[in-house]
PDB file of C-alpha atoms in Angstrom:
ATOM      1  CA  UNK A 898     -20.987 -10.404  -5.666  1.00  0.00           C
ATOM      2  CA  UNK A 899     -19.008  -7.215  -5.183  1.00  0.00           C
ATOM      3  CA  UNK A 900     -16.624  -6.609  -8.074  1.00  0.00           C
ATOM      4  CA  UNK A 901     -13.303  -4.780  -7.963  1.00  0.00           C
ATOM      5  CA  UNK A 902     -12.104  -2.693 -10.897  1.00  0.00           C
ATOM      6  CA  UNK A 903      -8.380  -2.692 -11.618  1.00  0.00           C
ATOM      7  CA  UNK A 904      -6.124  -0.424 -13.674  1.00  0.00           C
ATOM      8  CA  UNK A 905      -3.024  -2.316 -14.833  1.00  0.00           C
ATOM      9  CA  UNK A 906       0.128  -0.228 -15.360  1.00  0.00           C
ATOM     10  CA  UNK A 907       3.300  -1.745 -16.835  1.00  0.00           C
ATOM     11  CA  UNK A 908       5.516  -0.715 -19.740  1.00  0.00           C
ATOM     12  CA  UNK A 909       6.097  -4.335 -20.822  1.00  0.00           C
ATOM     13  CA  UNK A 910       3.282  -5.457 -23.115  1.00  0.00           C
ATOM     14  CA  UNK A 911       3.563  -9.184 -22.398  1.00  0.00           C
ATOM     15  CA  UNK A 912       3.736  -8.674 -18.642  1.00  0.00           C
ATOM     16  CA  UNK A 913       0.738  -6.373 -18.764  1.00  0.00           C
ATOM     17  CA  UNK A 914      -1.224  -8.839 -20.893  1.00  0.00           C
ATOM     18  CA  UNK A 915      -0.501 -11.607 -18.397  1.00  0.00           C
ATOM     19  CA  UNK A 916      -1.809  -9.539 -15.495  1.00  0.00           C
ATOM     20  CA  UNK A 917      -4.926  -8.584 -17.448  1.00  0.00           C
ATOM     21  CA  UNK A 918      -5.711 -12.201 -18.371  1.00  0.00           C
ATOM     22  CA  UNK A 919      -5.167 -13.372 -14.789  1.00  0.00           C
ATOM     23  CA  UNK A 920      -7.369 -10.700 -13.239  1.00  0.00           C
ATOM     24  CA  UNK A 921     -10.155 -10.924 -15.810  1.00  0.00           C
ATOM     25  CA  UNK A 922     -10.360 -14.668 -15.159  1.00  0.00           C
ATOM     26  CA  UNK A 923     -11.534 -13.962 -11.597  1.00  0.00           C
ATOM     27  CA  UNK A 924     -15.300 -13.620 -11.060  1.00  0.00           C
ATOM     28  CA  UNK A 925     -14.909 -10.661  -8.685  1.00  0.00           C
ATOM     29  CA  UNK A 926     -12.187  -8.724 -10.534  1.00  0.00           C
ATOM     30  CA  UNK A 927     -12.169  -6.907 -13.854  1.00  0.00           C
ATOM     31  CA  UNK A 928      -9.591  -4.773 -15.627  1.00  0.00           C
ATOM     32  CA  UNK A 929     -11.073  -1.387 -16.382  1.00  0.00           C
ATOM     33  CA  UNK A 930      -8.018  -0.014 -18.212  1.00  0.00           C
ATOM     34  CA  UNK A 931      -4.344  -0.378 -19.079  1.00  0.00           C
ATOM     35  CA  UNK A 932      -1.430   2.066 -19.113  1.00  0.00           C
ATOM     36  CA  UNK A 933       2.175   1.720 -20.267  1.00  0.00           C
ATOM     37  CA  UNK A 934       3.708   4.618 -18.343  1.00  0.00           C
ATOM     38  CA  UNK A 935       3.121   6.727 -15.265  1.00  0.00           C
ATOM     39  CA  UNK A 936       1.677   9.735 -17.076  1.00  0.00           C
ATOM     40  CA  UNK A 937      -1.007   7.609 -18.693  1.00  0.00           C
ATOM     41  CA  UNK A 938      -1.655   5.912 -15.339  1.00  0.00           C
ATOM     42  CA  UNK A 939      -2.357   9.246 -13.647  1.00  0.00           C
ATOM     43  CA  UNK A 940      -4.756  10.277 -16.415  1.00  0.00           C
ATOM     44  CA  UNK A 941      -6.618   6.964 -16.501  1.00  0.00           C
ATOM     45  CA  UNK A 942      -6.862   6.771 -12.712  1.00  0.00           C
ATOM     46  CA  UNK A 943      -8.643  10.109 -12.820  1.00  0.00           C
ATOM     47  CA  UNK A 944     -10.915   9.166 -15.729  1.00  0.00           C
ATOM     48  CA  UNK A 945     -11.749   5.556 -14.797  1.00  0.00           C
ATOM     49  CA  UNK A 946     -11.724   5.771 -10.985  1.00  0.00           C
ATOM     50  CA  UNK A 947     -10.515   2.166 -10.432  1.00  0.00           C
ATOM     51  CA  UNK A 948     -10.678   0.481  -7.047  1.00  0.00           C
ATOM     52  CA  UNK A 949      -7.094  -0.795  -7.387  1.00  0.00           C
ATOM     53  CA  UNK A 950      -4.112   0.301  -9.473  1.00  0.00           C
ATOM     54  CA  UNK A 951      -1.562  -2.438 -10.167  1.00  0.00           C
ATOM     55  CA  UNK A 952       1.506  -0.253 -10.671  1.00  0.00           C
ATOM     56  CA  UNK A 953       4.974  -1.109 -11.976  1.00  0.00           C
ATOM     57  CA  UNK A 954       7.744   0.804 -10.192  1.00  0.00           C
ATOM     58  CA  UNK A 955      10.178   1.383 -13.057  1.00  0.00           C
ATOM     59  CA  UNK A 956       8.682   2.963 -16.188  1.00  0.00           C
ATOM     60  CA  UNK A 957       9.642   5.586 -18.760  1.00  0.00           C
ATOM     61  CA  UNK A 958       8.452   9.217 -18.666  1.00  0.00           C
ATOM     62  CA  UNK A 959       6.986   8.970 -15.172  1.00  0.00           C
ATOM     63  CA  UNK A 960       7.998   6.267 -12.685  1.00  0.00           C
ATOM     64  CA  UNK A 961       5.549   4.364 -10.518  1.00  0.00           C
ATOM     65  CA  UNK A 962       6.449   6.173  -7.290  1.00  0.00           C
ATOM     66  CA  UNK A 963       5.824   9.613  -8.778  1.00  0.00           C
ATOM     67  CA  UNK A 964       2.640   8.407 -10.459  1.00  0.00           C
ATOM     68  CA  UNK A 965       1.464   6.996  -7.125  1.00  0.00           C
ATOM     69  CA  UNK A 966       2.164  10.292  -5.391  1.00  0.00           C
ATOM     70  CA  UNK A 967       0.157  12.175  -8.029  1.00  0.00           C
ATOM     71  CA  UNK A 968      -2.779   9.749  -7.941  1.00  0.00           C
ATOM     72  CA  UNK A 969      -2.972   9.826  -4.143  1.00  0.00           C
ATOM     73  CA  UNK A 970      -2.509  13.586  -4.120  1.00  0.00           C
ATOM     74  CA  UNK A 971      -5.431  14.019  -6.493  1.00  0.00           C
ATOM     75  CA  UNK A 972      -7.750  12.568  -3.873  1.00  0.00           C
ATOM     76  CA  UNK A 973      -8.278   9.268  -5.671  1.00  0.00           C
ATOM     77  CA  UNK A 974      -9.795   6.506  -3.552  1.00  0.00           C
ATOM     78  CA  UNK A 975      -7.838   3.838  -5.457  1.00  0.00           C
ATOM     79  CA  UNK A 976      -5.601   1.458  -3.533  1.00  0.00           C
ATOM     80  CA  UNK A 977      -2.234   1.175  -5.257  1.00  0.00           C
ATOM     81  CA  UNK A 978      -0.380  -2.137  -5.342  1.00  0.00           C
ATOM     82  CA  UNK A 979       3.226  -1.711  -6.465  1.00  0.00           C
ATOM     83  CA  UNK A 980       5.118  -4.370  -8.408  1.00  0.00           C
ATOM     84  CA  UNK A 981       8.867  -4.659  -8.800  1.00  0.00           C
ATOM     85  CA  UNK A 982      11.340  -7.148 -10.237  1.00  0.00           C
ATOM     86  CA  UNK A 983      13.841  -6.698  -7.411  1.00  0.00           C
ATOM     87  CA  UNK A 984      13.233  -7.444  -3.737  1.00  0.00           C
ATOM     88  CA  UNK A 985      15.923  -4.890  -2.847  1.00  0.00           C
ATOM     89  CA  UNK A 986      14.343  -2.101  -4.865  1.00  0.00           C
ATOM     90  CA  UNK A 987      15.384   1.249  -3.410  1.00  0.00           C
ATOM     91  CA  UNK A 988      11.965   2.680  -4.192  1.00  0.00           C
ATOM     92  CA  UNK A 989      10.123   0.610  -1.566  1.00  0.00           C
ATOM     93  CA  UNK A 990      10.042   3.199   1.183  1.00  0.00           C
ATOM     94  CA  UNK A 991       9.403   6.066  -1.241  1.00  0.00           C
ATOM     95  CA  UNK A 992       6.406   4.197  -2.652  1.00  0.00           C
ATOM     96  CA  UNK A 993       4.934   3.611   0.805  1.00  0.00           C
ATOM     97  CA  UNK A 994       5.434   7.242   1.747  1.00  0.00           C
ATOM     98  CA  UNK A 995       3.780   8.215  -1.530  1.00  0.00           C
ATOM     99  CA  UNK A 996       0.667   6.310  -0.511  1.00  0.00           C
ATOM    100  CA  UNK A 997       1.025   2.819  -1.947  1.00  0.00           C
ATOM    101  CA  UNK A 998      -1.088   0.200  -0.172  1.00  0.00           C
ATOM    102  CA  UNK A 999       1.171  -2.743  -0.909  1.00  0.00           C
ATOM    103  CA  UNK A1000       4.363  -3.961  -2.532  1.00  0.00           C
ATOM    104  CA  UNK A1001       4.929  -7.300  -4.279  1.00  0.00           C
ATOM    105  CA  UNK A1002       7.528  -8.914  -6.496  1.00  0.00           C
ATOM    106  CA  UNK A1003       6.622  -9.634 -10.110  1.00  0.00           C
ATOM    107  CA  UNK A1004       7.464 -13.315  -9.663  1.00  0.00           C
ATOM    108  CA  UNK A1005       4.774 -13.659  -6.990  1.00  0.00           C
ATOM    109  CA  UNK A1006       2.599 -16.736  -7.722  1.00  0.00           C
ATOM    110  CA  UNK A1007      -0.618 -15.861  -9.601  1.00  0.00           C
ATOM    111  CA  UNK A1008      -2.891 -16.859  -6.730  1.00  0.00           C
ATOM    112  CA  UNK A1009      -0.938 -14.607  -4.346  1.00  0.00           C
ATOM    113  CA  UNK A1010      -1.199 -11.672  -6.724  1.00  0.00           C
ATOM    114  CA  UNK A1011      -4.959 -12.128  -6.966  1.00  0.00           C
ATOM    115  CA  UNK A1012      -5.187 -12.340  -3.167  1.00  0.00           C
ATOM    116  CA  UNK A1013      -3.112  -9.168  -2.876  1.00  0.00           C
ATOM    117  CA  UNK A1014      -5.452  -7.229  -5.165  1.00  0.00           C
ATOM    118  CA  UNK A1015      -8.441  -8.329  -3.098  1.00  0.00           C
ATOM    119  CA  UNK A1016      -6.624  -7.496   0.122  1.00  0.00           C
ATOM    120  CA  UNK A1017      -5.668  -3.922  -0.763  1.00  0.00           C
ATOM    121  CA  UNK A1018      -9.131  -3.357  -2.245  1.00  0.00           C
ATOM    122  CA  UNK A1019     -10.532  -4.132   1.203  1.00  0.00           C
ATOM    123  CA  UNK A1020      -8.294  -1.489   2.770  1.00  0.00           C
ATOM    124  CA  UNK A1021      -5.541  -3.710   4.121  1.00  0.00           C
ATOM    125  CA  UNK A1022      -1.807  -3.209   3.576  1.00  0.00           C
ATOM    126  CA  UNK A1023       0.382  -5.861   2.016  1.00  0.00           C
ATOM    127  CA  UNK A1024       4.140  -6.208   1.770  1.00  0.00           C
ATOM    128  CA  UNK A1025       6.173  -9.099   0.409  1.00  0.00           C
ATOM    129  CA  UNK A1026       8.136 -10.743   3.268  1.00  0.00           C
ATOM    130  CA  UNK A1027      11.483  -9.839   1.713  1.00  0.00           C
ATOM    131  CA  UNK A1028      10.362  -6.241   1.302  1.00  0.00           C
ATOM    132  CA  UNK A1029       9.176  -6.089   4.908  1.00  0.00           C
ATOM    133  CA  UNK A1030      12.525  -7.395   6.181  1.00  0.00           C
ATOM    134  CA  UNK A1031      14.432  -4.779   4.218  1.00  0.00           C
ATOM    135  CA  UNK A1032      12.073  -2.020   5.295  1.00  0.00           C
ATOM    136  CA  UNK A1033      12.499  -2.897   8.971  1.00  0.00           C
ATOM    137  CA  UNK A1034      16.278  -3.162   8.642  1.00  0.00           C
ATOM    138  CA  UNK A1035      16.363   0.342   7.130  1.00  0.00           C
ATOM    139  CA  UNK A1036      14.417   1.743  10.066  1.00  0.00           C
ATOM    140  CA  UNK A1037      16.700  -0.090  12.493  1.00  0.00           C
ATOM    141  CA  UNK A1038      19.703   1.603  10.871  1.00  0.00           C
ATOM    142  CA  UNK A1039      18.235   5.097  11.135  1.00  0.00           C
ATOM    143  CA  UNK A1040      20.005   7.326  13.680  1.00  0.00           C
ATOM    144  CA  UNK A1041      17.865   8.121  16.713  1.00  0.00           C
ATOM    145  CA  UNK A1042      17.792  11.907  16.058  1.00  0.00           C
ATOM    146  CA  UNK A1043      16.039  11.200  12.749  1.00  0.00           C
ATOM    147  CA  UNK A1044      13.164   9.611  14.623  1.00  0.00           C
ATOM    148  CA  UNK A1045      10.529  11.229  16.729  1.00  0.00           C
ATOM    149  CA  UNK A1046       6.782  11.581  16.933  1.00  0.00           C
ATOM    150  CA  UNK A1047       5.413  14.586  15.033  1.00  0.00           C
ATOM    151  CA  UNK A1048       3.160  17.078  16.807  1.00  0.00           C
ATOM    152  CA  UNK A1049       0.152  15.659  14.972  1.00  0.00           C
ATOM    153  CA  UNK A1050       0.507  12.442  16.978  1.00  0.00           C
ATOM    154  CA  UNK A1051      -0.518  14.267  20.155  1.00  0.00           C
ATOM    155  CA  UNK A1052      -3.941  14.823  18.594  1.00  0.00           C
ATOM    156  CA  UNK A1053      -4.652  11.085  18.674  1.00  0.00           C
ATOM    157  CA  UNK A1054      -6.760   9.581  21.420  1.00  0.00           C
ATOM    158  CA  UNK A1055      -5.215   6.767  23.447  1.00  0.00           C
ATOM    159  CA  UNK A1056      -7.321   4.242  21.551  1.00  0.00           C
ATOM    160  CA  UNK A1057      -6.333   5.677  18.158  1.00  0.00           C
ATOM    161  CA  UNK A1058      -2.641   5.578  19.099  1.00  0.00           C
ATOM    162  CA  UNK A1059      -3.005   1.992  20.272  1.00  0.00           C
ATOM    163  CA  UNK A1060      -4.628   0.931  17.021  1.00  0.00           C
ATOM    164  CA  UNK A1061      -1.944   2.704  14.950  1.00  0.00           C
ATOM    165  CA  UNK A1062       0.692   0.761  16.891  1.00  0.00           C
ATOM    166  CA  UNK A1063      -1.098  -2.558  16.309  1.00  0.00           C
ATOM    167  CA  UNK A1064      -1.529  -1.862  12.594  1.00  0.00           C
ATOM    168  CA  UNK A1065       2.205  -1.170  12.382  1.00  0.00           C
ATOM    169  CA  UNK A1066       2.866  -4.568  13.949  1.00  0.00           C
ATOM    170  CA  UNK A1067       0.992  -6.207  11.090  1.00  0.00           C
ATOM    171  CA  UNK A1068      -2.380  -6.892  12.705  1.00  0.00           C
ATOM    172  CA  UNK A1069      -5.478  -6.791  10.503  1.00  0.00           C
ATOM    173  CA  UNK A1070      -8.692  -5.068  11.592  1.00  0.00           C
ATOM    174  CA  UNK A1071     -10.042  -8.493  12.542  1.00  0.00           C
ATOM    175  CA  UNK A1072      -6.972  -9.234  14.669  1.00  0.00           C
ATOM    176  CA  UNK A1073      -7.246  -5.863  16.409  1.00  0.00           C
ATOM    177  CA  UNK A1074     -10.959  -6.376  16.936  1.00  0.00           C
ATOM    178  CA  UNK A1075     -10.309  -9.634  18.774  1.00  0.00           C
ATOM    179  CA  UNK A1076      -7.388  -8.259  20.777  1.00  0.00           C
ATOM    180  CA  UNK A1077      -9.178  -5.111  21.975  1.00  0.00           C
ATOM    181  CA  UNK A1078     -12.687  -6.566  22.171  1.00  0.00           C
ATOM    182  CA  UNK A1079     -14.034  -4.038  19.696  1.00  0.00           C
ATOM    183  CA  UNK A1080     -16.122  -4.506  16.578  1.00  0.00           C
ATOM    184  CA  UNK A1081     -14.254  -4.331  13.255  1.00  0.00           C
ATOM    185  CA  UNK A1082     -16.364  -1.298  12.338  1.00  0.00           C
ATOM    186  CA  UNK A1083     -15.178   0.495  15.478  1.00  0.00           C
ATOM    187  CA  UNK A1084     -11.549  -0.402  14.756  1.00  0.00           C
ATOM    188  CA  UNK A1085     -11.915   0.942  11.222  1.00  0.00           C
ATOM    189  CA  UNK A1086     -13.468   4.168  12.522  1.00  0.00           C
ATOM    190  CA  UNK A1087     -10.634   4.752  15.004  1.00  0.00           C
ATOM    191  CA  UNK A1088      -8.023   3.984  12.338  1.00  0.00           C
ATOM    192  CA  UNK A1089      -9.614   6.303   9.783  1.00  0.00           C
ATOM    193  CA  UNK A1090      -9.747   9.121  12.314  1.00  0.00           C
ATOM    194  CA  UNK A1091      -6.104   8.559  13.234  1.00  0.00           C
ATOM    195  CA  UNK A1092      -5.063   8.557   9.571  1.00  0.00           C
ATOM    196  CA  UNK A1093      -6.915  11.821   8.980  1.00  0.00           C
ATOM    197  CA  UNK A1094      -5.205  13.476  11.961  1.00  0.00           C
ATOM    198  CA  UNK A1095      -1.789  12.235  10.824  1.00  0.00           C
ATOM    199  CA  UNK A1096      -2.327  13.170   7.178  1.00  0.00           C
ATOM    200  CA  UNK A1097      -1.948   9.570   5.997  1.00  0.00           C
ATOM    201  CA  UNK A1098      -3.917   8.008   3.165  1.00  0.00           C
ATOM    202  CA  UNK A1099      -3.221   4.284   3.393  1.00  0.00           C
ATOM    203  CA  UNK A1100      -2.617   1.508   5.880  1.00  0.00           C
ATOM    204  CA  UNK A1101       0.885   1.035   4.493  1.00  0.00           C
ATOM    205  CA  UNK A1102       1.654   4.680   5.259  1.00  0.00           C
ATOM    206  CA  UNK A1103       0.589   4.037   8.851  1.00  0.00           C
ATOM    207  CA  UNK A1104       3.179   1.249   9.033  1.00  0.00           C
ATOM    208  CA  UNK A1105       5.894   3.476   7.570  1.00  0.00           C
ATOM    209  CA  UNK A1106       4.952   6.347   9.881  1.00  0.00           C
ATOM    210  CA  UNK A1107       5.049   4.198  13.010  1.00  0.00           C
ATOM    211  CA  UNK A1108       8.510   2.792  12.262  1.00  0.00           C
ATOM    212  CA  UNK A1109       9.925   6.121  11.125  1.00  0.00           C
ATOM    213  CA  UNK A1110       8.681   7.901  14.235  1.00  0.00           C
ATOM    214  CA  UNK A1111       9.966   5.169  16.544  1.00  0.00           C
ATOM    215  CA  UNK A1112       6.463   4.285  17.760  1.00  0.00           C
ATOM    216  CA  UNK A1113       7.247   0.695  16.824  1.00  0.00           C
ATOM    217  CA  UNK A1114      10.769  -0.729  16.989  1.00  0.00           C
ATOM    218  CA  UNK A1115      12.062  -3.437  14.626  1.00  0.00           C
ATOM    219  CA  UNK A1116      11.493  -6.733  16.389  1.00  0.00           C
ATOM    220  CA  UNK A1117       9.389  -4.991  19.022  1.00  0.00           C
TER     221      UNK A1117
END
């Protein structure tokens, strides 16, 4: 069985302990370390090289968004799953742009949290429904001049652009594979090449990019 290592980051001791107990109870997950602020998270992510970082958004000394940006910027391969108490947290978009792979509320049922860790570890993106609705409404409210495809998008092949668009619409690699009659490995290869050309490091960033650039319209 493939195991996934997780770094748990939260400044509340009891909350952190609950996450650790939940994750360590799973046969395929294990907590490799704990941090109580963003600075410690950045250091431990570098030292422990976890597969997933379960990251609180609001913390002292260094917040979760900044810590995420530093971890991703360091070249870490960790997938970062953000947790927040509020579904209208203003840091949602900033966290996705920083490289977070997913965003969940802290009151998410335990089984859903476990599923989310497994999902982002596999390279998928995950957003709580309420977060997704707010994210899309923010893009819908953006003035048209603020949107537009960057020059880097022209470097994509037609197939890569198509897959970016489908990812932004919420399709998994399996869904895209079935829709385009391609193997999942081929879909993953095209997506990885597109992400490299666009300077993106996570599936969630692809979603944010596509909406921000107007490649995908809310409700479209």
